[in-house]
Structures are given as C-alpha cells and as structure tokens.
Amino acid sequence: MSDPTAPAAPPSLADFACFGLYGLTDNPYRQAADVARFGRLYDLVVGPHGGVGVGSTFHPYQLVRPAGVTVWYAAFAQLYAQPGRAALFGALAEEQARYVVAPPASFADFHVWPDARLTSAANPVFSRYIPFVLPLLVRKGPGALRWDTEAAAATAEPERFRAYRDAVNEALRFVQPQPAFVLGFAEFDEQHPERLIDRFIAAKPLLGPL
C-alpha cells in the first residue's frame, strides 16, 4: 500500500507537450537571457500554463541531435537535474510557473534531416528567408493555449488576429530582431518531424520569388 504522505513523484516528459513558435529570419540561431521578456512572450503565446523555454531560437535542423535527442528533451533534463526539482515541478503544475534554461551547446551544430527540403539547395528561398523555431515545453492541462484561442477567432475577426500576431512579433524582438517574423505556433511531433518542415513549405507562396 502506498504511503499517502510520501511526496509526489516529479512528472515525466510525457506530462509536457513540445511546442515551437516558428517563423523566418536572417539568423536562426540567437540566444537571449532576458527572463522577464521571455515571460511576457510566453504569456502572450501560451497563457496560464506552466512551462519551460529554451533561451535560444534554432534552425529546425538544430532541434534534433543525430542520436535522436531533441532540444525539448534536453530542456526537461536540465530542469530535472536541479536539486530542488520536486518544488520546481510542483510550481509548474500548481502555480503555472515558467522557467528558462540555457541552450545546450551540443545543439549549436546543424544536422540535416533525411527530409532536406529546408536546405537552400532544395529550396533557394530558404537562403534568404531562413526558418527558425523557439522551443517551448508546456505542462499539459485542460485549458486552451492563448495562440489557439486567438487563431480560433481569426475567421470571425481577422483584424484581431493580425493585431495579435503583430504583438507576438514585437514581443519576440528580444531574441529575434527585425526582419524576423512569426508564421505560427504548433506542437512538434518527434515521430513525424517532417510535419514541421511542411509548415515552412506551406509558407513559400507568401515569400514571392527569390
């Protein structure tokens, strides 16, 4: 019989969803340590959900190491390695706390996936408009994410969503200055990473000729 007074076990990676704010820029690999501005961006995109962000944006081909380890897993592992992890994870669940971890140096290198559609050789437009992703590890919960709520209202109120996306772009400037711009926000499926690439390919008609 389990001891009801025993502390709850820390959550696993399965208790989190791997999301990314993605867009196009002239330099995808940038770092920032401004926790306050990260918190404002997180509130704007995710809303009242605990989570972990990586203090860096990445090219999609930096998100997964050759051995298959993702930057989201590395972020979770950094938090799990903290001596006070039980309190940290408790705050994520109960207080919707947000944490920022430093980008692991091992993710600085590019590793082109078998799906090479984001290379300039396959699609020259991506040599000018270079894909980037800001990884966010979000504690799973019943409430909708802020981005999803705003996107759902876009059909009826397109101007509202344009204003919202402009606000997200502005909030992102601390880590991705102009000319970077956001295309969307979506969950990353490590079993099907090509779906992230599909999102960038779908944006090509917006970019015009190179």
mmCIF file of C-alpha atoms in Angstrom:
data_model
loop_
_atom_site.group_PDB
_atom_site.id
_atom_site.type_symbol
_atom_site.label_atom_id
_atom_site.label_comp_id
_atom_site.label_asym_id
_atom_site.label_seq_id
_atom_site.Cartn_x
_atom_site.Cartn_y
_atom_site.Cartn_z
ATOM 1 C CA MET A 1 0.000 0.000 0.000
ATOM 2 C CA SER A 2 1.405 3.394 -0.946
ATOM 3 C CA ASP A 3 2.165 5.997 1.697
ATOM 4 C CA PRO A 4 -0.271 8.936 1.263
ATOM 5 C CA THR A 5 2.221 11.241 2.991
ATOM 6 C CA ALA A 6 5.013 10.467 0.524
ATOM 7 C CA PRO A 7 5.872 13.332 -1.844
ATOM 8 C CA ALA A 8 4.507 13.024 -5.352
ATOM 9 C CA ALA A 9 6.946 11.816 -7.944
ATOM 10 C CA PRO A 10 8.190 14.505 -10.341
ATOM 11 C CA PRO A 11 6.470 14.430 -13.726
ATOM 12 C CA SER A 12 7.955 12.821 -16.784
ATOM 13 C CA LEU A 13 8.438 14.307 -20.215
ATOM 14 C CA ALA A 14 5.082 12.738 -21.140
ATOM 15 C CA ASP A 15 3.413 15.323 -18.872
ATOM 16 C CA PHE A 16 4.590 18.080 -21.212
ATOM 17 C CA ALA A 17 3.881 18.993 -24.809
ATOM 18 C CA CYS A 18 6.675 20.136 -27.110
ATOM 19 C CA PHE A 19 5.694 23.346 -28.877
ATOM 20 C CA GLY A 20 7.519 25.755 -31.115
ATOM 21 C CA LEU A 21 6.926 29.334 -32.166
ATOM 22 C CA TYR A 22 8.208 29.267 -35.727
ATOM 23 C CA GLY A 23 8.975 31.815 -38.386
ATOM 24 C CA LEU A 24 11.567 33.216 -40.770
ATOM 25 C CA THR A 25 14.651 35.333 -40.126
ATOM 26 C CA ASP A 26 18.126 36.193 -41.382
ATOM 27 C CA ASN A 27 19.851 34.395 -38.476
ATOM 28 C CA PRO A 28 18.040 31.487 -36.822
ATOM 29 C CA TYR A 29 20.494 30.720 -34.021
ATOM 30 C CA ARG A 30 20.250 33.538 -31.478
ATOM 31 C CA GLN A 31 20.355 33.486 -27.680
ATOM 32 C CA ALA A 32 18.772 35.723 -25.049
ATOM 33 C CA ALA A 33 18.776 35.673 -21.253
ATOM 34 C CA ASP A 34 16.058 38.255 -20.544
ATOM 35 C CA VAL A 35 13.757 36.205 -18.313
ATOM 36 C CA ALA A 36 11.192 38.990 -17.900
ATOM 37 C CA ARG A 37 10.731 39.490 -21.640
ATOM 38 C CA PHE A 38 10.628 35.751 -22.176
ATOM 39 C CA GLY A 39 7.841 35.587 -19.590
ATOM 40 C CA ARG A 40 5.841 38.233 -21.437
ATOM 41 C CA LEU A 41 6.224 36.346 -24.715
ATOM 42 C CA TYR A 42 5.240 33.081 -23.029
ATOM 43 C CA ASP A 43 2.120 34.689 -21.533
ATOM 44 C CA LEU A 44 1.176 36.089 -24.921
ATOM 45 C CA VAL A 45 1.576 32.797 -26.788
ATOM 46 C CA VAL A 46 0.827 30.105 -24.198
ATOM 47 C CA GLY A 47 -1.130 31.808 -21.423
ATOM 48 C CA PRO A 48 -1.708 30.389 -17.918
ATOM 49 C CA HIS A 49 0.159 27.105 -18.258
ATOM 50 C CA GLY A 50 3.394 26.195 -16.523
ATOM 51 C CA GLY A 51 6.299 25.540 -18.814
ATOM 52 C CA VAL A 52 9.942 25.690 -19.744
ATOM 53 C CA GLY A 53 11.566 27.664 -22.513
ATOM 54 C CA VAL A 54 14.995 27.454 -24.039
ATOM 55 C CA GLY A 55 16.792 30.794 -24.161
ATOM 56 C CA SER A 56 17.518 30.461 -27.859
ATOM 57 C CA THR A 57 15.985 30.169 -31.273
ATOM 58 C CA PHE A 58 17.201 27.426 -33.590
ATOM 59 C CA HIS A 59 17.121 26.377 -37.196
ATOM 60 C CA PRO A 60 14.894 23.290 -37.456
ATOM 61 C CA TYR A 61 17.957 21.220 -38.343
ATOM 62 C CA GLN A 62 19.417 22.082 -34.925
ATOM 63 C CA LEU A 63 16.454 20.766 -32.948
ATOM 64 C CA VAL A 64 17.346 17.073 -33.043
ATOM 65 C CA ARG A 65 20.759 15.563 -32.364
ATOM 66 C CA PRO A 66 21.979 12.685 -34.580
ATOM 67 C CA ALA A 67 21.200 10.249 -31.750
ATOM 68 C CA GLY A 68 17.579 11.434 -31.740
ATOM 69 C CA VAL A 69 17.642 13.625 -28.609
ATOM 70 C CA THR A 70 15.518 16.732 -29.071
ATOM 71 C CA VAL A 71 16.135 20.176 -27.622
ATOM 72 C CA TRP A 72 12.861 19.795 -25.688
ATOM 73 C CA TYR A 73 14.155 16.649 -24.001
ATOM 74 C CA ALA A 74 17.404 18.447 -23.173
ATOM 75 C CA ALA A 75 15.435 21.310 -21.591
ATOM 76 C CA PHE A 76 13.425 18.857 -19.486
ATOM 77 C CA ALA A 77 16.609 17.059 -18.442
ATOM 78 C CA GLN A 78 18.189 20.336 -17.303
ATOM 79 C CA LEU A 79 15.230 21.085 -15.060
ATOM 80 C CA TYR A 80 15.068 17.500 -13.787
ATOM 81 C CA ALA A 81 18.746 17.667 -12.809
ATOM 82 C CA GLN A 82 18.141 20.562 -10.399
ATOM 83 C CA PRO A 83 18.476 19.655 -6.681
ATOM 84 C CA GLY A 84 15.063 21.163 -5.919
ATOM 85 C CA ARG A 85 13.277 19.586 -8.855
ATOM 86 C CA ALA A 86 10.251 18.467 -6.814
ATOM 87 C CA ALA A 87 9.499 22.075 -5.866
ATOM 88 C CA LEU A 88 10.195 23.288 -9.406
ATOM 89 C CA PHE A 89 7.842 20.794 -10.998
ATOM 90 C CA GLY A 90 5.253 21.431 -8.301
ATOM 91 C CA ALA A 91 5.300 25.131 -9.155
ATOM 92 C CA LEU A 92 4.882 24.303 -12.840
ATOM 93 C CA ALA A 93 1.704 22.366 -12.109
ATOM 94 C CA GLU A 94 0.180 24.378 -9.266
ATOM 95 C CA GLU A 95 1.319 27.941 -9.922
ATOM 96 C CA GLN A 96 1.756 27.893 -13.714
ATOM 97 C CA ALA A 97 5.403 28.830 -13.153
ATOM 98 C CA ARG A 98 7.679 29.447 -16.132
ATOM 99 C CA TYR A 99 11.383 28.704 -16.295
ATOM 100 C CA VAL A 100 14.053 29.445 -18.858
ATOM 101 C CA VAL A 101 17.027 27.149 -19.374
ATOM 102 C CA ALA A 102 20.231 27.901 -21.239
ATOM 103 C CA PRO A 103 20.548 26.364 -24.698
ATOM 104 C CA PRO A 104 22.722 23.232 -24.580
ATOM 105 C CA ALA A 105 25.935 23.846 -26.519
ATOM 106 C CA SER A 106 25.559 20.492 -28.255
ATOM 107 C CA PHE A 107 22.615 21.883 -30.243
ATOM 108 C CA ALA A 108 24.689 24.590 -31.923
ATOM 109 C CA ASP A 109 25.547 22.306 -34.840
ATOM 110 C CA PHE A 110 23.325 21.726 -37.856
ATOM 111 C CA HIS A 111 22.288 18.173 -38.671
ATOM 112 C CA VAL A 112 20.256 17.988 -41.861
ATOM 113 C CA TRP A 113 17.408 15.517 -41.540
ATOM 114 C CA PRO A 114 16.591 12.930 -44.196
ATOM 115 C CA ASP A 115 13.924 15.457 -45.215
ATOM 116 C CA ALA A 116 16.213 18.147 -46.653
ATOM 117 C CA ARG A 117 13.534 20.483 -48.020
ATOM 118 C CA LEU A 118 14.698 23.376 -45.838
ATOM 119 C CA THR A 119 18.178 23.444 -47.353
ATOM 120 C CA SER A 120 18.975 26.186 -49.848
ATOM 121 C CA ALA A 121 19.871 23.520 -52.400
ATOM 122 C CA ALA A 122 16.360 22.090 -52.257
ATOM 123 C CA ASN A 123 14.587 25.441 -51.858
ATOM 124 C CA PRO A 124 16.745 28.504 -52.587
ATOM 125 C CA VAL A 125 14.174 30.819 -50.969
ATOM 126 C CA PHE A 126 15.289 29.488 -47.570
ATOM 127 C CA SER A 127 18.729 31.007 -48.071
ATOM 128 C CA ARG A 128 17.105 34.431 -47.764
ATOM 129 C CA TYR A 129 14.160 33.634 -45.509
ATOM 130 C CA ILE A 130 15.754 31.253 -43.026
ATOM 131 C CA PRO A 131 13.488 29.136 -40.794
ATOM 132 C CA PHE A 132 13.709 29.453 -37.020
ATOM 133 C CA VAL A 133 11.960 27.820 -34.058
ATOM 134 C CA LEU A 134 11.692 28.968 -30.434
ATOM 135 C CA PRO A 135 11.123 25.762 -28.400
ATOM 136 C CA LEU A 136 8.624 25.786 -25.533
ATOM 137 C CA LEU A 137 7.909 22.847 -23.242
ATOM 138 C CA VAL A 138 4.360 23.302 -21.936
ATOM 139 C CA ARG A 139 2.823 21.457 -18.978
ATOM 140 C CA LYS A 140 -0.245 19.636 -20.252
ATOM 141 C CA GLY A 141 -3.561 20.863 -18.901
ATOM 142 C CA PRO A 142 -7.225 21.237 -19.806
ATOM 143 C CA GLY A 143 -7.171 24.900 -20.777
ATOM 144 C CA ALA A 144 -6.654 26.173 -24.314
ATOM 145 C CA LEU A 145 -3.408 27.867 -25.244
ATOM 146 C CA ARG A 146 -3.595 31.597 -25.929
ATOM 147 C CA TRP A 147 -2.414 31.235 -29.548
ATOM 148 C CA ASP A 148 -5.100 28.626 -30.252
ATOM 149 C CA THR A 149 -7.792 30.855 -28.760
ATOM 150 C CA GLU A 150 -6.732 33.804 -30.887
ATOM 151 C CA ALA A 151 -6.400 31.671 -34.023
ATOM 152 C CA ALA A 152 -9.888 30.223 -33.497
ATOM 153 C CA ALA A 153 -11.296 33.743 -33.515
ATOM 154 C CA ALA A 154 -9.431 34.677 -36.701
ATOM 155 C CA THR A 155 -12.204 33.673 -39.110
ATOM 156 C CA ALA A 156 -14.710 35.994 -37.491
ATOM 157 C CA GLU A 157 -12.203 38.682 -36.509
ATOM 158 C CA PRO A 158 -9.224 38.660 -38.897
ATOM 159 C CA GLU A 159 -8.073 42.117 -37.813
ATOM 160 C CA ARG A 160 -7.905 40.954 -34.219
ATOM 161 C CA PHE A 161 -5.611 38.071 -35.147
ATOM 162 C CA ARG A 162 -3.386 40.320 -37.260
ATOM 163 C CA ALA A 163 -3.016 42.665 -34.304
ATOM 164 C CA TYR A 164 -2.298 39.698 -32.048
ATOM 165 C CA ARG A 165 0.392 38.327 -34.360
ATOM 166 C CA ASP A 166 1.954 41.791 -34.584
ATOM 167 C CA ALA A 167 2.111 41.818 -30.780
ATOM 168 C CA VAL A 168 3.802 38.398 -30.786
ATOM 169 C CA ASN A 169 6.354 39.610 -33.336
ATOM 170 C CA GLU A 170 7.099 42.637 -31.185
ATOM 171 C CA ALA A 171 7.430 40.512 -28.040
ATOM 172 C CA LEU A 172 9.887 38.259 -29.882
ATOM 173 C CA ARG A 173 12.309 41.102 -30.695
ATOM 174 C CA PHE A 174 14.479 40.471 -27.627
ATOM 175 C CA VAL A 175 15.698 37.233 -29.207
ATOM 176 C CA GLN A 176 14.778 37.647 -32.891
ATOM 177 C CA PRO A 177 15.092 41.280 -34.044
ATOM 178 C CA GLN A 178 13.779 42.513 -37.358
ATOM 179 C CA PRO A 179 13.464 41.336 -40.085
ATOM 180 C CA ALA A 180 12.337 38.141 -38.323
ATOM 181 C CA PHE A 181 8.622 37.393 -38.320
ATOM 182 C CA VAL A 182 6.397 34.659 -36.922
ATOM 183 C CA LEU A 183 4.500 32.248 -39.136
ATOM 184 C CA GLY A 184 2.779 30.189 -36.473
ATOM 185 C CA PHE A 185 2.826 28.139 -33.300
ATOM 186 C CA ALA A 186 2.497 24.363 -33.304
ATOM 187 C CA GLU A 187 3.274 21.180 -31.435
ATOM 188 C CA PHE A 188 6.392 19.300 -32.501
ATOM 189 C CA ASP A 189 5.902 15.586 -33.152
ATOM 190 C CA GLU A 190 9.243 13.832 -32.800
ATOM 191 C CA GLN A 191 7.780 10.781 -34.528
ATOM 192 C CA HIS A 192 6.962 12.937 -37.550
ATOM 193 C CA PRO A 193 9.425 15.862 -37.614
ATOM 194 C CA GLU A 194 8.689 16.378 -41.296
ATOM 195 C CA ARG A 195 5.386 17.973 -40.282
ATOM 196 C CA LEU A 196 7.347 20.964 -39.024
ATOM 197 C CA ILE A 197 9.033 21.220 -42.409
ATOM 198 C CA ASP A 198 5.623 21.027 -44.077
ATOM 199 C CA ARG A 199 4.640 24.223 -42.257
ATOM 200 C CA PHE A 200 7.563 26.151 -43.720
ATOM 201 C CA ILE A 201 6.960 24.745 -47.186
ATOM 202 C CA ALA A 202 3.324 25.844 -46.939
ATOM 203 C CA ALA A 203 4.544 29.420 -46.367
ATOM 204 C CA LYS A 204 6.579 29.568 -49.589
ATOM 205 C CA PRO A 205 3.811 31.208 -51.670
ATOM 206 C CA LEU A 206 3.863 34.139 -49.230
ATOM 207 C CA LEU A 207 7.536 34.825 -49.907
ATOM 208 C CA GLY A 208 7.464 35.521 -53.625
ATOM 209 C CA PRO A 209 10.373 34.843 -55.997
ATOM 210 C CA LEU A 210 13.896 34.814 -54.603
#
